[in-house]
């Protein structure tokens, strides 16, 4: 391909890819498989590498991130970013309407919208190209976060249709619950402080210096306001402008309504006050805006906010109750988390008995005393938290909550790592909850996948002195475990319910466990490395380390400097790895695992080496369309885990096709012409059902049951 041809192809690929992005993220109607999409993107990446002079600011390759921002530039807003005045009850909304009606004699139409709970952003478009994203800052000037914002798939880099030469789109960057929960689970798993709520997580993410990390965090964005010079405004009203923006490629919520009177507005507010619990992201109220631009001009602004709009804030889901006691829980990395036990109270449809207190600093900031009356809040799917203390009700004799100095489980003196808020129990190899936590991590699905040992069974084995660390699992015999029994209490953090359960190792259970332990010996090295539970070494990092180092011995012998040369391994992770392998006891455990036959070397991958024990071994499978019980990636993972090979295009060598909804017509034609069997999602699942390896079944993500975009449809 010569230079001219490359330029044309780069242009063409950019357009095709952005169109697929739009179909997938905005319309939720993909027309291409993930694999085919990746092929197009890879082609573009490699052409741009060859001809960097043709990389444009709106190229889809800019979305994957990569650039590091040392310092965000402060940029003055062309149009100030105002805020809205708030109202907290319908009377205040009525006052707002009455004030408007005093100035405007004609009929006034209102647009009611969701008030997204994230961070506001101003997006500048010049000749249809996204050029700049600036945070609100102080309203007059904000930070240029363009590189990070480009990674958000719902923000168009290039517009379609008949757009003005220059304008700004205002909107909110949000973090969906699915991303928030995944990030926090990983942070907790890695011994990092979780984010308090999705808004904080979104704000923290957009200010990250590494745009690649931003890309991973899966932010989303909704547009709600178009700004341009008054004499250039081509629309008569707000609603029209948003409908046009949607045509140009912007993500505009479906959940808005044109309202003629206060009753319509009240209905909208009440509907969403209830239904917001089902949304896949947080909203904190409703925004009510005058629709007509001429009427807006007449109404004008106060110093801080427009007179033509108001925010109705939902009452925070808050309750008042008494603090009874504080538990100190020990995590698998030894982190101590204080948890408040409360007098049970009704909050947002559930009974709350416990709330997280995060860490010692949090308790100090609240100046928390036993028996205090506290406010508890709950938002989204998050565990409730204590937000304030009612000092007027504090009894003189009540005792301040003091953070413990010794581990509640093993009595070891706690330590505090400089620069971190958390306290730790350093007795990692002798402290029971840390040992059990590590074993539970070791057997988890993404690690060794010995799931038949879950739900309290580890506790029974540990209490019976059968396992003192995870290497002991490989010495277990059927006769050791058959017949064991114990009544245990399971504490569900989410529902806050404790349930009592009898754990018993009957014949079938005992056999399954011994089988699963045996099978785990073939789990690939990267997952074994992850299973070891080294602090800060998550699933992805373990994969990168395994690939870069090739074997456990190379990792054990590597210096901190050598480790930091691995992609995504910084000083903190490298030191943690070094610490882990410097402990003689860990080396002994590794040696026992090695003797048991676990994989401590990176396998050389070739088609023949694929898991030949799997039910799909030797098969080439094409996955196409949209699925209802799992995401496409989860189906592909399942295929790989069962020994099959994912291929992108149909050929005579294709074993069969797994087709979801909206399989491309071209693919269907080709399959029929070649006589390749097309299996529906249900048929495929039935085929593998019961024949799966224990390490093969990814649980469907909560998002995949909500459809591609993860948005619930309501017909308001
Ligand atoms: S309109 C002139 N619409 O709420 C004000 N704002 O205090 C233009 N927000 O800073 C804002 N959802 O970050 C508008 N549908 C919506 C909104 C919304 C969330 C945020 C925005 C703004 C704050 C108002």
mmCIF file with all atom_site columns, C-alpha atoms in Angstrom, residues 50 72 104 164 260 306 631 651 668:
data_model
loop_
_atom_site.group_PDB
_atom_site.id
_atom_site.type_symbol
_atom_site.label_atom_id
_atom_site.label_alt_id
_atom_site.label_comp_id
_atom_site.label_asym_id
_atom_site.label_entity_id
_atom_site.label_seq_id
_atom_site.pdbx_PDB_ins_code
_atom_site.Cartn_x
_atom_site.Cartn_y
_atom_site.Cartn_z
_atom_site.occupancy
_atom_site.B_iso_or_equiv
_atom_site.pdbx_formal_charge
_atom_site.auth_seq_id
_atom_site.auth_comp_id
_atom_site.auth_asym_id
_atom_site.auth_atom_id
_atom_site.pdbx_PDB_model_num
ATOM 1 C CA . UNK A 1 50  ? 3.479   3.298   9.733  1.00 0.00 ? 50  UNK A CA 1
ATOM 2 C CA . UNK A 1 72  ? -3.787  19.193  33.278 1.00 0.00 ? 72  UNK A CA 1
ATOM 3 C CA . UNK A 1 104 ? -43.788 35.120  30.855 1.00 0.00 ? 104 UNK A CA 1
ATOM 4 C CA . UNK A 1 164 ? -23.009 23.755  13.300 1.00 0.00 ? 164 UNK A CA 1
ATOM 5 C CA . UNK A 1 260 ? -47.102 21.493  30.400 1.00 0.00 ? 260 UNK A CA 1
ATOM 6 C CA . UNK A 1 306 ? -30.217 30.438  35.181 1.00 0.00 ? 306 UNK A CA 1
ATOM 7 C CA . UNK A 1 631 ? -21.803 -11.179 27.101 1.00 0.00 ? 631 UNK A CA 1
ATOM 8 C CA . UNK A 1 651 ? -14.813 -21.181 6.577  1.00 0.00 ? 651 UNK A CA 1
ATOM 9 C CA . UNK A 1 668 ? -25.754 -16.342 8.029  1.00 0.00 ? 668 UNK A CA 1
#
